[in-house]
Every structure is written in structure tokens, then in C-alpha cells.
Amino acid sequence: MADYIEFNRNGCLLQGAVSVLKAIGGVVPIIHSTAGCAVQEKYISNAANGYAADNYTLACTNVMEKQIIFGGSARLREQIKNTVKVLEGELYVVVSGCASEIVGDDMGAMTKEAAEQGYPVINISTPGFKGHSFDAYVKVTRGIIEGLSKSYNSESAVDRELINIFGIAPNLDPYWEGNLEELYTLLEEAGFRANPLFGYRSTVENWKQIRNAGLNVVFTGWGLEIARYLEERFGTPYIYIDEVPFGIEGIEEILERLAGVYVGKKELLDGIRRQVRDKYLYFLSKLASGYYRHHIQKEAVLVGPSYIAAPLAKFLENGFGQIIRSVIITNNIPRHEKEKLLKKFENIEIVFSEDGRRIEDKIRAIRPEIILGSQLETSIAEELDIPILYISLPTEGRIILNKSLLGVSGSLALLEAYSNAFTK
């Protein structure tokens, strides 16, 4: 029997697709769906991120009853031409909603027609009924790579120093951009050239260079799917790290894996690894007296997507001595990934729920001393009179621009915030 979900924080495939596209410099999404889809996406994504991206303009065909009955292909043709005139971009990506997909509009024909007229336009099928926002990362990333490959054939030689990073999805967690910048900085300090695909410094030209990279560094199952596709199509090797690298151990693993591929850089990478660990331990030691004075070993509950909540719980337990009472996974992941998490975290309770009300009930029953979650857990934190730290969306009321939870600075910033929650 089907069950209802209250306070769901996961958007549909279309909403996730637009969120991903907005994070690429020079890309303009065109929504082929109802006006409600565009309004909903704009409100959800901006409210979820504390309205930090409220200045983005969306193009939409505003499909209505007429297009539902007679088809909306002509309306899409008109919208593409108008959007190119009004919104400046290097690549226009048409994404579809439920309405246009159900009536069978031929988006491929319309974008092909526009491309033949000289417009840089591609299309990606993203109806909401085919998935949720987390599925959009793979769908959009692969769609752009394939779309550009049809119109742009790069014969450039492989650049072994150029590295792509996949698996950290934009606009699906509040720290995505800061986390990517931290990884870019790490690669560049090691003498590589990071290829920014999302956020600051991202360009369509960078996407054209994906096939020329010497290596793909990938995290999470989404990144792995893309890496396998690129290896099959372009022969690009990859290293896979199945967890987002929170804590110093995660950064060390990246450097060790890179040293295994780039043997000539092993001495340099080993030196950076020692330097990173020394810096981290130096600043962590300054927390020691406050840790004991304020009794900062607390019982915690983490609420968020699997790729954030689970590795953060591991970091807080193993690297900071916290007592993790429960990890509540809020994104809908496949059964095999659930089984993998349950096996990996045998000593920690893992709960899978998208329902805000049930999540509140679970936290109420546990009565932890701190919650690491989202704005949706604020009310239960107030009820229990305990602190809350935001690690996942939505973060309405809190603007997060370029903070990171990765690397030395990100890890220490998290531990600072966690400790300060108990020193007031």
C-alpha cells in the first residue's frame, strides 16, 4: 500500500536538472513545461539555499491547455529563438517536464532544427516522474557531454595533468561549491590542473575539455557511473573513492591514490600528505583543553543525504570521539546501496526516511544532545532545547556561499562550529 510523505526535501528530476544546469557558467536552461514547474524550481532551490541564488533568470515555454491538447513543439521552437535573443549564453539546454513528455513533444526535432540554424542548443529528457533531484546529476552531466560531442570533436592530445572531478552534485547540498574549491586547490597545489565543471570558473569550454583529461577523480555512485561512461567512450582512467572525503583521512586517501597513478609525483604527493596532516593535527590539538573542559563528547543524530550524513558520522565518531546515536538518510537510494551502508556502519543505527514527520518522531524518541541536519529539523531541535548544525538542504534563513566541510579548513570549521555549540 502506498504511503504519504510529509516535509519531503527531495525535488523531482526536472528540479534537480535545472539546479545542476544553473551551476555551469555559460549554460542557459530552457524549461519545456508548465509555468508552475519553473516557479516551483525557482522557489525551492532559492529557499533551500537561503536565497543565495535568487538573481538567476529562468526561461520556460509555459505550456498550457492548448499545448497539452495540440502539442507544444511549435511553442518550444518559439521559446528557443526568444531565449537566445534575450539571455546570453554559450549553450542552451532544453529540459522537459511531465506535461511535455506525456503529450510526446519531439524536443529532439526542435533542438536539431535550432542547431541547424546556428543556435548552440541541446535537449535532455528530464520529466519529474522519471526520478528525483539526485538522479539529475548523472542525467544532465552525461547529456551535456553527449550533446557537445555531436557538435564539437576535439582532436587534442590527452593532457595528463588535467583532472576532472565528478560526484559532488551542485545545489544539492549547501557546501557543494566550497567542497569543490577545496578539492581544486588540493589538486593545483600538487601540480595538477583542475577542470572546473560547476560553480566558480566553470565554462562550456571546460566541458569540451573533459575528454582530454588524463584522469577522473570520482566520488559517490553518481560519479562512478559517469567515470565508467567516460572510460568506455574516451578511454579516460579514473580513481574511485566511495565516500566524500570528510576529515583528514579522506584527503590523505586522495593523495595516496594519485601517487599510485602518477608515480613520478609520489615524493611530492607524500610530502603534501605529511604537511596536510601536520597542519590538521596542530590546530586540532588546540581544541583538546576545550574539549575536556566543556565535555564535548555528545550524543548526535545526523540527518541528510547518504553521501553527506554517513561519511560525516564516520568522521565525527572516529576523528572527534562523538557518540552517533543514529544516521537518518533522506535521499531515496537503491537497495544495494542501502545494504552497503548497513554493512559498513554495523555499530551505528542507519534509518532510511524521506518523511519529515517520521524523522522528527525518531529524533524525539532518541533525544540526542545535538542534531546535524537541515532547517526542517529546527523545530524538533527547539522542542528538545538542543543545538542544530546545518549540513544538508534546506537551509532557509541561513546563507552559505563558499564554506567547505572538506580538507583541513573545512574539517576544522565543522569542529569549531560543533564545539562552539556547547561553549555558550
Coordinates of C-alpha atoms in Angstrom, one line a residue:
M1 CA 0.0 0.0 0.0
A2 CA 1.3 3.5 -0.9
D3 CA 2.1 5.8 1.9
Y4 CA 2.3 9.6 2.2
I5 CA 5.4 11.7 2.8
E6 CA 5.4 14.9 4.8
F7 CA 8.0 17.6 4.5
N8 CA 9.9 15.9 1.7
R9 CA 13.2 17.6 0.9
N10 CA 13.9 15.9 -2.4
G11 CA 12.8 17.5 -5.6
C12 CA 11.9 15.9 -8.9
L13 CA 14.2 15.1 -11.8
L14 CA 13.4 18.4 -13.6
Q15 CA 14.0 20.5 -10.5
G16 CA 17.4 18.7 -10.0
A17 CA 18.3 19.1 -13.7
V18 CA 17.7 22.9 -13.6
S19 CA 19.7 23.1 -10.3
V20 CA 22.7 21.4 -12.0
L21 CA 22.5 23.5 -15.2
K22 CA 22.4 26.7 -13.3
A23 CA 25.8 25.9 -11.7
I24 CA 27.6 25.8 -15.1
G25 CA 28.9 29.1 -16.4
G26 CA 27.6 29.9 -19.9
V27 CA 24.7 27.4 -19.8
V28 CA 21.1 28.6 -20.1
P29 CA 18.4 26.1 -19.2
I30 CA 15.1 26.3 -21.1
I31 CA 12.3 24.5 -19.3
H32 CA 9.7 22.9 -21.6
S33 CA 6.9 22.5 -19.2
T34 CA 4.2 24.4 -17.3
A35 CA 4.9 27.7 -15.6
G36 CA 4.3 26.0 -12.3
C37 CA 7.4 23.8 -12.8
A38 CA 9.6 26.9 -13.3
V39 CA 8.1 28.8 -10.4
Q40 CA 8.4 25.8 -8.1
E41 CA 12.0 25.1 -9.1
K42 CA 13.0 28.7 -8.5
Y43 CA 11.3 28.9 -5.2
I44 CA 12.5 25.6 -3.9
S45 CA 16.2 26.0 -5.0
N46 CA 16.5 29.5 -3.8
A47 CA 14.7 29.0 -0.5
A48 CA 16.7 25.8 0.1
N49 CA 19.9 27.8 -0.3
G50 CA 18.9 30.7 1.8
Y51 CA 18.1 32.8 -1.3
A52 CA 21.7 32.9 -2.2
A53 CA 21.0 32.4 -5.9
D54 CA 17.8 34.5 -6.3
N55 CA 19.2 36.5 -9.2
Y56 CA 19.0 33.7 -11.8
T57 CA 16.6 34.1 -14.7
L58 CA 14.8 31.0 -16.0
A59 CA 13.3 30.6 -19.5
C60 CA 10.2 28.5 -19.8
T61 CA 7.7 27.6 -22.5
N62 CA 4.8 28.0 -20.1
V63 CA 2.9 25.1 -21.5
M64 CA -0.9 25.5 -21.1
E65 CA -4.1 23.6 -22.1
K66 CA -3.7 24.4 -25.8
Q67 CA -0.3 22.8 -25.9
I68 CA -1.5 19.8 -23.9
I69 CA -4.2 19.2 -26.5
F70 CA -2.5 20.0 -29.7
G71 CA 1.2 19.6 -28.7
G72 CA 3.8 22.1 -27.7
S73 CA 6.6 21.6 -30.2
A74 CA 5.8 24.9 -32.0
R75 CA 5.8 26.7 -28.7
L76 CA 9.3 25.2 -27.9
R77 CA 10.6 26.4 -31.3
E78 CA 9.4 29.9 -30.5
Q79 CA 10.8 29.8 -27.0
I80 CA 14.3 28.7 -28.1
K81 CA 14.5 31.6 -30.6
N82 CA 13.3 34.1 -28.0
T83 CA 15.6 32.8 -25.3
V84 CA 18.7 33.1 -27.5
K85 CA 17.8 36.7 -28.2
V86 CA 17.2 37.7 -24.6
L87 CA 19.5 35.6 -22.4
E88 CA 23.2 35.5 -23.3
G89 CA 24.8 32.0 -23.2
E90 CA 27.2 29.7 -24.9
L91 CA 25.0 26.6 -24.6
Y92 CA 21.2 26.4 -24.3
V93 CA 19.9 23.2 -22.8
V94 CA 16.2 22.3 -23.2
V95 CA 14.9 20.2 -20.3
S96 CA 11.4 18.7 -20.2
G97 CA 8.7 18.4 -17.6
C98 CA 6.0 15.9 -17.1
A99 CA 3.4 17.7 -19.3
S100 CA 5.6 17.9 -22.4
E101 CA 6.8 14.3 -22.1
I102 CA 3.3 12.9 -21.6
V103 CA 1.9 14.5 -24.7
G104 CA 5.0 13.3 -26.7
D105 CA 6.5 16.6 -27.9
D106 CA 9.5 16.0 -30.1
M107 CA 12.2 18.0 -28.4
G108 CA 14.9 16.4 -30.4
A109 CA 13.5 17.6 -33.6
M110 CA 13.1 21.2 -32.3
T111 CA 16.6 21.4 -30.9
K112 CA 18.1 19.8 -34.1
E113 CA 16.3 22.4 -36.2
A114 CA 17.6 25.2 -34.0
A115 CA 21.1 23.7 -34.1
E116 CA 21.0 23.6 -37.9
Q117 CA 20.1 27.3 -37.8
G118 CA 23.3 28.0 -35.9
Y119 CA 22.0 28.0 -32.3
P120 CA 24.0 26.1 -29.7
V121 CA 21.1 24.1 -28.4
I122 CA 20.8 20.5 -27.0
N123 CA 18.0 18.8 -25.1
I124 CA 17.8 16.4 -22.2
S125 CA 14.7 14.4 -21.2
T126 CA 14.0 15.1 -17.5
P127 CA 10.3 14.6 -16.6
G128 CA 9.7 14.6 -12.9
F129 CA 8.0 11.2 -12.9
K130 CA 11.3 9.5 -14.0
G131 CA 13.3 10.3 -10.9
H132 CA 14.2 12.6 -8.1
S133 CA 16.7 15.6 -8.0
F134 CA 19.7 13.4 -7.1
D135 CA 19.2 11.4 -10.4
A136 CA 19.6 14.6 -12.4
Y137 CA 23.3 14.9 -11.8
V138 CA 24.2 11.9 -13.9
K139 CA 21.4 12.6 -16.4
V140 CA 22.5 16.2 -17.1
T141 CA 26.2 15.6 -17.0
R142 CA 26.1 12.7 -19.5
G143 CA 23.5 14.6 -21.6
I144 CA 25.8 17.7 -22.0
I145 CA 28.9 15.5 -22.7
E146 CA 27.0 13.6 -25.4
G147 CA 25.4 16.8 -26.8
L148 CA 28.7 18.6 -27.1
S149 CA 30.3 15.5 -28.7
K150 CA 27.9 15.6 -31.6
S151 CA 28.7 19.2 -32.5
Y152 CA 32.3 19.5 -31.2
N153 CA 35.0 17.0 -32.0
S154 CA 38.2 17.7 -30.1
E155 CA 41.3 16.1 -31.5
S156 CA 43.6 17.5 -28.8
A157 CA 46.0 15.1 -27.2
V158 CA 45.3 13.9 -23.7
D159 CA 46.7 16.2 -21.0
R160 CA 47.8 14.0 -18.2
E161 CA 48.0 17.0 -15.8
L162 CA 44.3 17.8 -16.4
I163 CA 41.9 16.2 -13.9
N164 CA 38.1 16.2 -13.8
I165 CA 36.2 15.8 -10.5
F166 CA 32.8 14.0 -10.5
G167 CA 30.3 13.0 -7.9
I168 CA 29.8 16.2 -5.9
A169 CA 26.4 17.4 -7.2
P170 CA 25.8 21.2 -7.4
N171 CA 23.0 22.8 -5.4
L172 CA 22.1 19.5 -3.7
D173 CA 23.9 20.3 -0.5
P174 CA 24.8 23.7 1.0
Y175 CA 28.6 23.2 0.9
W176 CA 29.0 21.8 -2.7
E177 CA 30.8 24.8 -4.1
G178 CA 33.2 25.2 -1.2
N179 CA 33.9 21.5 -1.2
L180 CA 34.8 21.6 -4.9
E181 CA 37.0 24.6 -4.5
E182 CA 38.8 22.8 -1.7
L183 CA 39.5 19.8 -4.0
Y184 CA 40.5 22.1 -6.9
T185 CA 43.0 23.8 -4.6
L186 CA 44.4 20.5 -3.4
L187 CA 45.0 19.3 -7.0
E188 CA 46.6 22.5 -8.0
E189 CA 48.9 22.5 -5.0
A190 CA 50.1 19.1 -6.2
G191 CA 50.9 20.4 -9.6
F192 CA 47.8 19.3 -11.5
R193 CA 45.3 21.4 -13.4
A194 CA 41.8 21.0 -12.1
N195 CA 39.0 21.3 -14.7
P196 CA 36.2 23.2 -13.0
L197 CA 32.8 22.0 -14.4
F198 CA 30.5 23.6 -11.8
G199 CA 30.4 26.8 -9.9
Y200 CA 33.2 29.4 -10.0
R201 CA 35.4 29.2 -13.0
S202 CA 33.2 26.7 -14.8
T203 CA 32.7 27.3 -18.5
V204 CA 31.3 25.4 -21.5
E205 CA 34.9 25.3 -22.8
N206 CA 35.9 23.3 -19.7
W207 CA 33.1 20.8 -20.6
K208 CA 34.6 20.4 -24.1
Q209 CA 37.9 19.5 -22.5
I210 CA 36.5 16.7 -20.4
R211 CA 37.6 14.1 -22.9
N212 CA 41.2 15.4 -22.9
A213 CA 41.7 14.9 -19.2
G214 CA 44.3 12.5 -18.0
L215 CA 42.3 11.3 -15.1
N216 CA 38.9 11.5 -13.5
V217 CA 38.7 11.6 -9.7
V218 CA 35.2 10.5 -8.7
F219 CA 33.1 10.2 -5.5
T220 CA 29.8 8.6 -4.8
G221 CA 27.8 6.2 -7.1
W222 CA 26.8 9.1 -9.4
G223 CA 30.4 10.0 -10.1
L224 CA 31.2 6.3 -10.7
E225 CA 28.5 6.0 -13.3
I226 CA 29.9 9.0 -15.2
A227 CA 33.5 7.8 -14.9
R228 CA 32.7 4.4 -16.3
Y229 CA 30.9 6.0 -19.3
L230 CA 33.9 8.3 -20.0
E231 CA 36.4 5.3 -19.7
E232 CA 34.3 3.4 -22.2
R233 CA 33.9 6.2 -24.6
F234 CA 37.2 8.1 -24.4
G235 CA 39.4 5.7 -22.5
T236 CA 39.9 8.1 -19.6
P237 CA 41.1 6.2 -16.4
Y238 CA 39.6 7.1 -13.1
I239 CA 40.1 6.6 -9.4
Y240 CA 37.0 6.0 -7.3
I241 CA 36.6 7.0 -3.7
D242 CA 33.3 5.7 -2.5
E243 CA 32.8 8.4 0.2
V244 CA 33.0 12.2 0.1
P245 CA 36.4 12.7 1.8
F246 CA 35.4 14.4 5.1
G247 CA 38.3 14.5 7.6
I248 CA 42.0 14.3 7.1
E249 CA 41.9 10.6 6.3
G250 CA 39.8 11.3 3.2
I251 CA 42.2 13.9 1.9
E252 CA 45.1 11.5 2.6
E253 CA 43.4 8.8 0.6
I254 CA 43.0 11.1 -2.4
L255 CA 46.8 11.9 -2.3
E256 CA 47.7 8.3 -1.9
R257 CA 45.6 7.2 -4.8
L258 CA 47.0 10.0 -7.0
A259 CA 50.5 8.9 -6.1
G260 CA 49.6 5.4 -7.2
V261 CA 48.7 6.7 -10.7
Y262 CA 51.3 9.4 -11.1
V263 CA 54.4 7.6 -9.8
G264 CA 56.7 10.4 -10.8
K265 CA 54.9 12.7 -8.4
K266 CA 54.9 10.3 -5.5
E267 CA 57.5 12.1 -3.5
L268 CA 55.7 15.5 -3.9
L269 CA 52.3 14.0 -3.1
D270 CA 53.7 12.2 0.0
G271 CA 55.2 15.5 1.2
I272 CA 51.9 17.3 0.7
R273 CA 50.1 14.5 2.6
R274 CA 52.5 14.9 5.6
Q275 CA 52.1 18.6 5.5
V276 CA 48.3 18.4 5.4
R277 CA 48.3 16.0 8.4
D278 CA 50.7 18.1 10.4
K279 CA 48.7 21.2 9.9
Y280 CA 45.4 19.5 10.8
L281 CA 46.8 17.9 14.0
Y282 CA 48.4 21.2 15.0
F283 CA 45.1 23.0 15.0
L284 CA 43.1 20.0 16.3
S285 CA 45.4 19.9 19.4
K286 CA 44.3 23.5 20.3
L287 CA 40.8 22.0 20.8
A288 CA 41.9 19.5 23.3
S289 CA 41.6 21.5 26.5
G290 CA 38.2 23.0 25.5
Y291 CA 37.0 19.5 24.5
Y292 CA 37.5 18.2 28.0
R293 CA 36.6 21.4 29.9
H294 CA 33.2 21.7 28.1
H295 CA 32.6 17.9 27.9
I296 CA 32.2 18.0 24.1
Q297 CA 31.7 14.3 23.7
K298 CA 28.0 14.3 22.8
E299 CA 25.2 12.1 21.5
A300 CA 24.4 13.1 18.0
V301 CA 21.9 12.4 15.2
L302 CA 22.7 13.2 11.6
V303 CA 20.0 13.8 9.0
G304 CA 20.8 14.2 5.3
P305 CA 21.6 12.6 2.0
S306 CA 23.7 9.3 2.2
Y307 CA 26.8 10.9 0.7
I308 CA 26.8 13.6 3.4
A309 CA 25.4 12.2 6.6
A310 CA 27.1 8.8 6.5
P311 CA 30.7 9.9 6.0
L312 CA 30.3 12.8 8.3
A313 CA 29.0 10.4 11.0
K314 CA 32.1 8.3 10.5
F315 CA 34.4 11.4 10.7
L316 CA 32.8 12.7 13.9
E317 CA 32.9 9.3 15.6
N318 CA 36.4 8.2 14.6
G319 CA 38.1 11.6 14.3
F320 CA 36.4 13.5 17.1
G321 CA 35.1 10.9 19.6
Q322 CA 31.4 11.7 19.3
I323 CA 28.6 9.2 20.1
I324 CA 26.5 8.8 17.0
R325 CA 23.0 7.6 18.0
S326 CA 21.5 7.5 14.5
V327 CA 22.1 8.4 10.9
I328 CA 18.9 9.2 9.0
I329 CA 19.3 9.0 5.3
T330 CA 16.8 11.3 3.5
N331 CA 17.5 10.6 -0.2
N332 CA 16.0 7.6 -2.0
I333 CA 18.9 5.3 -2.8
P334 CA 18.8 1.8 -4.4
R335 CA 18.6 -1.3 -2.3
H336 CA 22.2 -2.4 -2.9
E337 CA 23.4 1.0 -1.6
K338 CA 21.3 0.6 1.5
E339 CA 22.7 -2.8 2.2
K340 CA 26.2 -1.5 1.6
L341 CA 25.7 1.3 4.2
L342 CA 24.1 -1.0 6.7
K343 CA 27.1 -3.3 6.4
K344 CA 29.7 -0.5 6.6
F345 CA 28.0 1.1 9.7
E346 CA 27.2 -2.1 11.7
N347 CA 27.7 -0.2 15.0
I348 CA 25.6 2.8 14.1
E349 CA 21.8 2.8 13.6
I350 CA 21.0 3.7 10.0
V351 CA 17.5 4.8 9.2
F352 CA 16.1 5.5 5.7
S353 CA 13.3 8.0 5.6
E354 CA 12.2 10.9 3.3
D355 CA 9.3 11.8 5.6
G356 CA 9.9 14.8 7.8
R357 CA 7.3 13.8 10.4
R358 CA 8.7 10.4 10.9
I359 CA 12.2 11.9 11.1
E360 CA 11.0 14.2 13.9
D361 CA 9.4 11.3 15.7
K362 CA 12.7 9.3 15.5
I363 CA 14.7 12.2 16.9
R364 CA 12.2 12.8 19.7
A365 CA 12.5 9.1 20.7
I366 CA 16.3 9.2 20.7
R367 CA 16.6 12.6 22.5
P368 CA 20.2 13.4 21.3
E369 CA 22.3 16.3 22.6
I370 CA 22.8 17.8 19.1
I371 CA 21.4 17.4 15.6
L372 CA 23.3 17.8 12.4
G373 CA 20.6 18.2 9.7
S374 CA 18.6 20.9 7.9
Q375 CA 16.2 23.7 8.5
L376 CA 13.4 21.1 8.6
E377 CA 14.9 19.8 11.9
T378 CA 14.9 23.2 13.6
S379 CA 11.5 22.8 15.2
I380 CA 12.4 19.4 16.9
A381 CA 15.8 20.9 18.0
E382 CA 13.9 23.8 19.6
E383 CA 11.5 21.4 21.2
L384 CA 14.3 19.4 22.7
D385 CA 16.3 22.6 23.5
I386 CA 19.4 21.3 21.8
P387 CA 21.7 22.9 19.2
I388 CA 21.5 22.2 15.5
L389 CA 24.1 22.5 12.7
Y390 CA 23.1 22.6 9.1
I391 CA 24.8 20.0 6.9
S392 CA 22.1 19.5 4.3
L393 CA 19.3 21.3 2.4
P394 CA 17.1 23.2 3.0
T395 CA 18.9 26.0 4.9
E396 CA 16.3 28.7 4.6
G397 CA 17.3 31.6 6.8
R398 CA 21.0 30.8 6.5
I399 CA 23.1 31.9 3.6
I400 CA 26.0 29.7 2.8
L401 CA 28.2 31.0 -0.1
N402 CA 31.6 29.2 -0.2
K403 CA 32.0 27.3 3.0
S404 CA 33.5 23.8 2.9
L405 CA 33.4 20.7 5.0
L406 CA 36.4 19.2 3.2
G407 CA 40.2 19.4 3.7
V408 CA 41.9 20.9 6.7
S409 CA 40.0 24.2 6.7
G410 CA 36.6 22.6 6.2
S411 CA 37.1 19.9 8.8
L412 CA 38.3 22.4 11.4
A413 CA 35.5 24.8 10.6
L414 CA 33.0 22.0 11.3
L415 CA 34.7 21.0 14.5
E416 CA 34.7 24.7 15.6
A417 CA 31.0 25.1 15.0
Y418 CA 30.3 21.8 16.7
S419 CA 32.4 22.7 19.8
N420 CA 31.0 26.2 20.0
A421 CA 27.5 24.9 20.1
F422 CA 28.4 23.7 23.7
T423 CA 30.6 26.6 24.9
K424 CA 27.9 29.3 25.1

